[in-house]
Coordinates of C-alpha atoms in Angstrom, one line a residue:
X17 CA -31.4 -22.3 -44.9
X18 CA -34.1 -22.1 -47.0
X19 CA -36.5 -24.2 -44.6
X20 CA -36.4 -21.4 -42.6
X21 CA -37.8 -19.2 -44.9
X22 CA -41.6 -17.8 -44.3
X23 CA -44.5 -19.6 -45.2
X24 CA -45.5 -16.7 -48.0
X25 CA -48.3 -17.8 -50.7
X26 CA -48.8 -16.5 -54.1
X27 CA -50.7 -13.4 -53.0
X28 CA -47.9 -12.5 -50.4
X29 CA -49.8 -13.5 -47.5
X30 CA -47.9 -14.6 -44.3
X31 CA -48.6 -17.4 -42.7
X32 CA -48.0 -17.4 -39.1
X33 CA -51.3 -19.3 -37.3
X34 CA -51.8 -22.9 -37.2
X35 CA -55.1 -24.3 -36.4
X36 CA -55.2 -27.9 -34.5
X37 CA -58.1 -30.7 -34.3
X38 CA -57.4 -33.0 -31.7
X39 CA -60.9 -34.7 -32.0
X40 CA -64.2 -35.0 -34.5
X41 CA -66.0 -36.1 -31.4
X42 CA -68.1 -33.7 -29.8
X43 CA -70.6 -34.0 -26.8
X44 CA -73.8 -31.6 -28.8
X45 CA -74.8 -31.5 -32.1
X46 CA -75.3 -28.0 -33.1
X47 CA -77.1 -27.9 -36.5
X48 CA -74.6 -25.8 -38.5
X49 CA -72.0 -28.1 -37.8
X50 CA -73.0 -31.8 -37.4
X51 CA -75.8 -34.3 -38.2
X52 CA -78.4 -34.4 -34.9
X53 CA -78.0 -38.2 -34.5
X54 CA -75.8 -41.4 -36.7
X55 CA -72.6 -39.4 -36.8
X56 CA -69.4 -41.3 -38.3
X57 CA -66.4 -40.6 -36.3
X58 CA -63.0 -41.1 -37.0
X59 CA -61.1 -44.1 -35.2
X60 CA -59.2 -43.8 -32.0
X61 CA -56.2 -45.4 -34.4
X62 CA -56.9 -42.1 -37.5
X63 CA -56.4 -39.4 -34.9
X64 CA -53.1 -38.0 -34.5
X65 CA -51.3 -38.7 -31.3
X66 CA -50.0 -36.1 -29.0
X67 CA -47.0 -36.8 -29.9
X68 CA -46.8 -36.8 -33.7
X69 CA -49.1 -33.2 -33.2
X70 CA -46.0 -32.1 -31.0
X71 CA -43.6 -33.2 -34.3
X72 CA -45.6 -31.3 -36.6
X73 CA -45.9 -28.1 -34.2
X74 CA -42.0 -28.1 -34.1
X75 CA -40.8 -28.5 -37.8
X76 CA -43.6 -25.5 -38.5
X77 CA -42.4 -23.5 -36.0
X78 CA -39.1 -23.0 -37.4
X79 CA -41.2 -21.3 -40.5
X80 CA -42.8 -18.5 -38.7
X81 CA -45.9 -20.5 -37.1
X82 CA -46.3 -19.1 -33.7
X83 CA -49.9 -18.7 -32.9
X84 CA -51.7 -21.9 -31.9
X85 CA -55.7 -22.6 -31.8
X86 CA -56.6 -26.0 -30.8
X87 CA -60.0 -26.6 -32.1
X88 CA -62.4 -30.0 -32.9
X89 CA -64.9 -31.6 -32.9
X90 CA -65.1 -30.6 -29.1
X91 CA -61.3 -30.3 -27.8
X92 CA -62.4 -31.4 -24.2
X93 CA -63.3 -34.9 -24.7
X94 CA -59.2 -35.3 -26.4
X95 CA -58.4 -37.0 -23.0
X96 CA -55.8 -35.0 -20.8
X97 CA -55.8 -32.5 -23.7
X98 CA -53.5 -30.3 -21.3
X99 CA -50.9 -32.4 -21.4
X100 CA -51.0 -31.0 -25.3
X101 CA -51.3 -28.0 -24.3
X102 CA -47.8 -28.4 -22.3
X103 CA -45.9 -29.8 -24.6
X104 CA -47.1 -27.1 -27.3
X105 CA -46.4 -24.2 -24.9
X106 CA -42.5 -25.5 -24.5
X107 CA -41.8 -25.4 -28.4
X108 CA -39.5 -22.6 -29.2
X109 CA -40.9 -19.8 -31.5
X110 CA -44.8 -20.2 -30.1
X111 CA -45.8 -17.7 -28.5
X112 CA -49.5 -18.1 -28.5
X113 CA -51.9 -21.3 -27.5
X114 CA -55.6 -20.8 -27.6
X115 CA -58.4 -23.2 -27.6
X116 CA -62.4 -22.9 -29.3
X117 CA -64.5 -24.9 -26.7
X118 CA -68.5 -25.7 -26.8
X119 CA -67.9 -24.8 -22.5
X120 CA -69.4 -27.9 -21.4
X121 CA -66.6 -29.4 -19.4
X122 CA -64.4 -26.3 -19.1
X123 CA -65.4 -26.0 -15.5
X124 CA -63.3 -29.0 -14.6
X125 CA -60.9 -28.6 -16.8
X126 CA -59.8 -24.6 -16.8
X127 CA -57.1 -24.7 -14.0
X128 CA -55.4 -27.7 -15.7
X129 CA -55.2 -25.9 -18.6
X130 CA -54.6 -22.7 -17.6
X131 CA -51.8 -24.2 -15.6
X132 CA -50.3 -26.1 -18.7
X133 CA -49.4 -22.7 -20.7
X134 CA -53.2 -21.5 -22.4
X135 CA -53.7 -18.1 -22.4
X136 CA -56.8 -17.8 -24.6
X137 CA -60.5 -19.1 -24.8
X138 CA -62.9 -19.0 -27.2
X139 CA -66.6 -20.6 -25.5
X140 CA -69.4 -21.1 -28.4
X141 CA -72.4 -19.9 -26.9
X142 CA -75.1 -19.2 -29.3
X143 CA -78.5 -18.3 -27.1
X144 CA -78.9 -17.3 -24.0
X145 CA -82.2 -19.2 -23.0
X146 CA -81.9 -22.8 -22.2
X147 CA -84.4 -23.3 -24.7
X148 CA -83.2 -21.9 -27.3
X149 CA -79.6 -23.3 -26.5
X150 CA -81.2 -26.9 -27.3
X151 CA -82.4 -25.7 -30.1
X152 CA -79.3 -24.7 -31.6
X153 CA -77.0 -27.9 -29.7
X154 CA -80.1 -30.8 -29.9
X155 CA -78.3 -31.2 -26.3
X156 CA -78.8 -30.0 -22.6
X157 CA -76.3 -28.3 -21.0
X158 CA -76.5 -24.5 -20.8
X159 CA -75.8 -24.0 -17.7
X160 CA -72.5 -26.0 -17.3
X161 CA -71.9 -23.5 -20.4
X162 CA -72.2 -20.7 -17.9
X163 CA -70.6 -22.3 -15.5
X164 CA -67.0 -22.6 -18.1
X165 CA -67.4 -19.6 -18.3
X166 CA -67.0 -18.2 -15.0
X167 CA -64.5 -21.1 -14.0
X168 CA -61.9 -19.8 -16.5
X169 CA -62.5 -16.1 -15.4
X170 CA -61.8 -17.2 -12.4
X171 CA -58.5 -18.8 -12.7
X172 CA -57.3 -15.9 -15.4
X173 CA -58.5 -16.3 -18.9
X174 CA -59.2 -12.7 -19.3
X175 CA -60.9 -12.0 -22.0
X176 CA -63.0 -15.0 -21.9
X177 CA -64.5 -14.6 -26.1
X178 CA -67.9 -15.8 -26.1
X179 CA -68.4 -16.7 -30.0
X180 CA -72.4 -17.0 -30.8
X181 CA -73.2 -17.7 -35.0
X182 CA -76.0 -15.4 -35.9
X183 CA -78.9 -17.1 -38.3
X184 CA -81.4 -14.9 -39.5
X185 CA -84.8 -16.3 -38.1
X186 CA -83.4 -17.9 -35.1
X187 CA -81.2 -15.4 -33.3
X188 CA -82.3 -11.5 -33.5
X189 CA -83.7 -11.8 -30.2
X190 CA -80.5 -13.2 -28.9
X191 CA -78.8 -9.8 -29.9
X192 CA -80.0 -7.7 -27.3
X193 CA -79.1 -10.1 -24.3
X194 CA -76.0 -11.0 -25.4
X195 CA -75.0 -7.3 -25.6
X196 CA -76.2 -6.8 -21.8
X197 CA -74.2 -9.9 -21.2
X198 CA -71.1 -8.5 -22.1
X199 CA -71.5 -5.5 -20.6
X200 CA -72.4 -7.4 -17.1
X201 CA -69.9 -10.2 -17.0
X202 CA -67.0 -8.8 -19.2
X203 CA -66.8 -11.8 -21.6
X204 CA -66.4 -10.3 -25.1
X205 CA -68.9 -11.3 -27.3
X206 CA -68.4 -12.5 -31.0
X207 CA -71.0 -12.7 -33.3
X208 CA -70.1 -15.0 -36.1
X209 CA -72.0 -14.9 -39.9
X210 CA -73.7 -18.5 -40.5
X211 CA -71.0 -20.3 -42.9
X212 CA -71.9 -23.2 -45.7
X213 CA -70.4 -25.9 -43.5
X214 CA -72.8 -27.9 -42.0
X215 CA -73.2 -31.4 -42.5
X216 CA -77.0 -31.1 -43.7
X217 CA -76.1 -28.6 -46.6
X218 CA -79.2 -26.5 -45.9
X219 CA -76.9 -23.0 -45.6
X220 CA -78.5 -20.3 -47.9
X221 CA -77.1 -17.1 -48.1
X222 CA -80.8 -15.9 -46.8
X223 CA -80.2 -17.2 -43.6
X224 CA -77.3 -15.2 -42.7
X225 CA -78.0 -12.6 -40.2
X226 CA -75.6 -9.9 -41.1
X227 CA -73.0 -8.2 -38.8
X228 CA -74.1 -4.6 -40.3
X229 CA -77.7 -5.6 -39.0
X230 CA -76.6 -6.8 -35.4
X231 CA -74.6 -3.3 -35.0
X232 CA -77.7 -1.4 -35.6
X233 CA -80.4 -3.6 -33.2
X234 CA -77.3 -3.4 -30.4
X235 CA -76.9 0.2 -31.2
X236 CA -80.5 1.1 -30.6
X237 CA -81.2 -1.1 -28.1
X238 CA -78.5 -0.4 -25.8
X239 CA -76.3 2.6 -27.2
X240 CA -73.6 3.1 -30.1
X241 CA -71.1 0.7 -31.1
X242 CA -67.7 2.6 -30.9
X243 CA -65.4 0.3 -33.7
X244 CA -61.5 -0.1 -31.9
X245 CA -58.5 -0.3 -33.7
X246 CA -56.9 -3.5 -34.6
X247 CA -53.7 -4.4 -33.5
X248 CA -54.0 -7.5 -35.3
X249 CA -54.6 -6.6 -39.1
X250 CA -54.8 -10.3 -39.4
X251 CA -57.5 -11.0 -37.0
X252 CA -61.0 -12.2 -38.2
X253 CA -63.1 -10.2 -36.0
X254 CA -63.9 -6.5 -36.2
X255 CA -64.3 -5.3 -32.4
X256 CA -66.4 -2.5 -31.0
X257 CA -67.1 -1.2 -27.4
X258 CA -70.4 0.6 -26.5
X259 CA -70.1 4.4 -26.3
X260 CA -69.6 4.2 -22.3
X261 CA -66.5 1.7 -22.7
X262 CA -68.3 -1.0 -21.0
X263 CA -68.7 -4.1 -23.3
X264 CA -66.7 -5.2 -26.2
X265 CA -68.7 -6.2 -29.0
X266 CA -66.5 -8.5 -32.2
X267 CA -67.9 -9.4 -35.7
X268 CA -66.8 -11.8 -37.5
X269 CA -68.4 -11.3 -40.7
X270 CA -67.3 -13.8 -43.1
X271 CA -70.0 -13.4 -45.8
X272 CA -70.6 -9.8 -45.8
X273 CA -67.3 -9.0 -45.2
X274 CA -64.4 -11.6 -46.3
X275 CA -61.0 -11.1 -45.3
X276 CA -59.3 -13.5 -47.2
X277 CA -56.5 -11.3 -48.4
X278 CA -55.2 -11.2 -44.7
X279 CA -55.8 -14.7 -44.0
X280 CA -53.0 -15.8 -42.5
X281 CA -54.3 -19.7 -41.1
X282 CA -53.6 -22.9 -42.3
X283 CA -55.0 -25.7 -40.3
X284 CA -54.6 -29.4 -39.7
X285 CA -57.7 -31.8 -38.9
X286 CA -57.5 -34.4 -36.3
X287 CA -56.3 -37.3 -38.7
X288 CA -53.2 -35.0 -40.1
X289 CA -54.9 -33.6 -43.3
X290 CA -53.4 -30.2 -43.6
X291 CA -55.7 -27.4 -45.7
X292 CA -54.6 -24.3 -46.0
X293 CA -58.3 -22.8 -46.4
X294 CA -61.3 -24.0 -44.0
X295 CA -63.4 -23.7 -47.5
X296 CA -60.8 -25.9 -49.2
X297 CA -61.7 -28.9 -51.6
X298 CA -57.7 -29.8 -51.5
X299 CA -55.8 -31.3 -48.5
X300 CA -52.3 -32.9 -47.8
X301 CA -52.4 -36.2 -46.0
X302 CA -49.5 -35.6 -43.3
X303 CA -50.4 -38.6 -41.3
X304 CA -47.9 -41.2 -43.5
X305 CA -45.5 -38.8 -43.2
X306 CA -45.6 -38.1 -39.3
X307 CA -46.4 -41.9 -38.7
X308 CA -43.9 -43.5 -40.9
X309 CA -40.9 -41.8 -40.2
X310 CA -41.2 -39.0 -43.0
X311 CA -38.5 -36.4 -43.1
X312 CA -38.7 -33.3 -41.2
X313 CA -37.6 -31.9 -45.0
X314 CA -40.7 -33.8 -46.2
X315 CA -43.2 -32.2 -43.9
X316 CA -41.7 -28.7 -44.5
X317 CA -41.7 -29.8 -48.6
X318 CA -45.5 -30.3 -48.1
X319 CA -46.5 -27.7 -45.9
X320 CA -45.0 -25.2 -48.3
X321 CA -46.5 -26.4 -51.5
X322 CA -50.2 -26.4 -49.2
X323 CA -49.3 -22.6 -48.4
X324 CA -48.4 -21.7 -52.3
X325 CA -51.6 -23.4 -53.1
X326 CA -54.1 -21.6 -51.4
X327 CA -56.6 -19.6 -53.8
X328 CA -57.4 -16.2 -53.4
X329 CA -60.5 -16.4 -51.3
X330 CA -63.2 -19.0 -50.4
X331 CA -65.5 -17.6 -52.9
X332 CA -68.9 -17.8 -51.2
X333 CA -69.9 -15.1 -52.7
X334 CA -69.8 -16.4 -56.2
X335 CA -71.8 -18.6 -57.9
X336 CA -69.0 -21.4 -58.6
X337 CA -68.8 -21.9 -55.2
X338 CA -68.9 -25.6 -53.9
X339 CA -68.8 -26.2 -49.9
X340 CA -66.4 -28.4 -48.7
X341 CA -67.3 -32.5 -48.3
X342 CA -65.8 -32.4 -44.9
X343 CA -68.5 -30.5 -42.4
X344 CA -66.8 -28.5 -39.6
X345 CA -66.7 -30.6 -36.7
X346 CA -64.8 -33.2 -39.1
X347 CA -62.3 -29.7 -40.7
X348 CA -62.1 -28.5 -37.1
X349 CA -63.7 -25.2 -36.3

């Protein structure tokens, strides 16, 4: 039975979290992610149905996946996407759904969801002005963000993760009020290191606005950052609370503080290319295989030979570093 064997890579990592596209599409056009205007999307035809999605999700279970993140692109224009969600939640061996949405359309679509099996939510919100919103998106539409955000309290998303990328120029004075706004609506707040994936390659490592810096300015401003344990030694984030227990602070400090070596993600975009790094230059094309009547052996051949593959780290930090031709809404965030 040696498909049932875990999805271990070369550096003993365990792979247990799979991270889904459904879409490239997205309804904003924040700048460290996608072009402002002429963006090429895939073809209704490229994307993977929600049924060959479903296929994949159940040979990888059997190998230890179990934690699901359904990611785009925006998830929320995927038509019916909780129909996904209800066919992911009855696979046998996941025991996790969540879903990374820009907020826009969560209002009208939280119950549904919540109601098809998700149990996490991840809203990217990166300002807390209007104004400075539409400068990050190149879109209105901060307040239906706002609004997502207190729909899914309401039906029971609890935490709701508010995830905001912090850019050195363009976000210190976001710090402050998103620390109040945790504390006041009890969203948790994640700041997020600027990554080299945007379509305009005009990342530089001087524009990352560090998570050791936002500590400090919270700190001050409001009072001490208390750091938790984690549970989770293979989460991303690092996760504080402020001295009084109101407000939980995360980091997710990518550039100042990899954590490749407990990475344990692979991912596959929204036209069934599976990477097992979101910095990787390699991919497997799984579409042929899920659309053509492929094996499940086949898929599990491939998915283990992605895993075995992966390199060490994403070596940002290096200077033989090349970012990835595929910007993040096209990967899947």
């Amino acid at each position: 039975m040696s498909e049932l064997l875990p999805l271990i890579d070369t550096f003993g990592r365990l792979h247990n979290n799979l991270r889904i596209s459904v879409t490239d599409r997205c309804n904003i056009r924040c700048f460290y992610c996608m072009p402002a205007e002429n963006v090429e999307f895939m073809e209704k035809s490229e994307l993977l149905t929600f049924e060959e999605i479903e296929r994949f999700v159940r040979v990888a279970a059997p190998l230890g996946i179990n934690k699901l993140r359904l990611t785009g692109g925006e998830p929320l224009v995927r038509r019916e996407l909780h129909k996904l969600v209800e066919k992911l939640a009855a696979i046998p061996g996941i025991q996790d759904i969540g879903l990374t949405t820009n907020g826009i359309m969560l209002a009208e679509q939280a119950a549904d969801l919540y109601a098809a099996g998700l149990r996490r939510i991840n809203v990217s919100l990166d300002a807390l002005s209007p104004e400075k919103f539409k400068k990050f998106t190149r879109r209105d539409g901060f307040e239906k963000v706002l609004e997502g955000i207190k729909e899914a309290q309401r039906v029971g998303f609890d935490p709701v993760k508010v995830n905001a990328v912090s850019v050195r120029g363009m976000t210190e004075e976001e710090v402050v009020p998103f620390g109040h706004f945790a504390r006041e609506t009890g969203a948790d707040v994640r700041f997020i290191e600027y990554m080299p994936l945007d379509a305009d390659n005009s990342w530089e490592r001087g524009k990352v606005l560090f998570a050791h810096e936002i500590i400090e300015q919270l700190s001050s401003a409001i009072m001490p950052l208390i750091p938790l344990g984690q549970p989770d030694k293979n989460a991303p984030a690092t996760d504080f609370v402020f001295e009084d227990g109101i407000g939980r602070i995360g980091f997710i400090a990518s550039i100042s503080q990899p954590f490749c070596m407990s990475c344990n993600r692979i991912r596959i975009t929204a036209d069934g290319k599976l990477r097992n790094c979101l910095f990787s230059l390699d991919e497997t094309d799984l579409r042929p295989l899920l659309r053509e009547g492929g094996s499940d052996a086949l898929i599990v051949e491939a998915i283990r030979a992605s895993v075995m593959a992966k390199k060490e780290g994403h070596e940002i930090n290096t200077a033989w570093f090349i970012q990835p031709d595929r910007p993040m809404y096209s990967i899947g965030g």
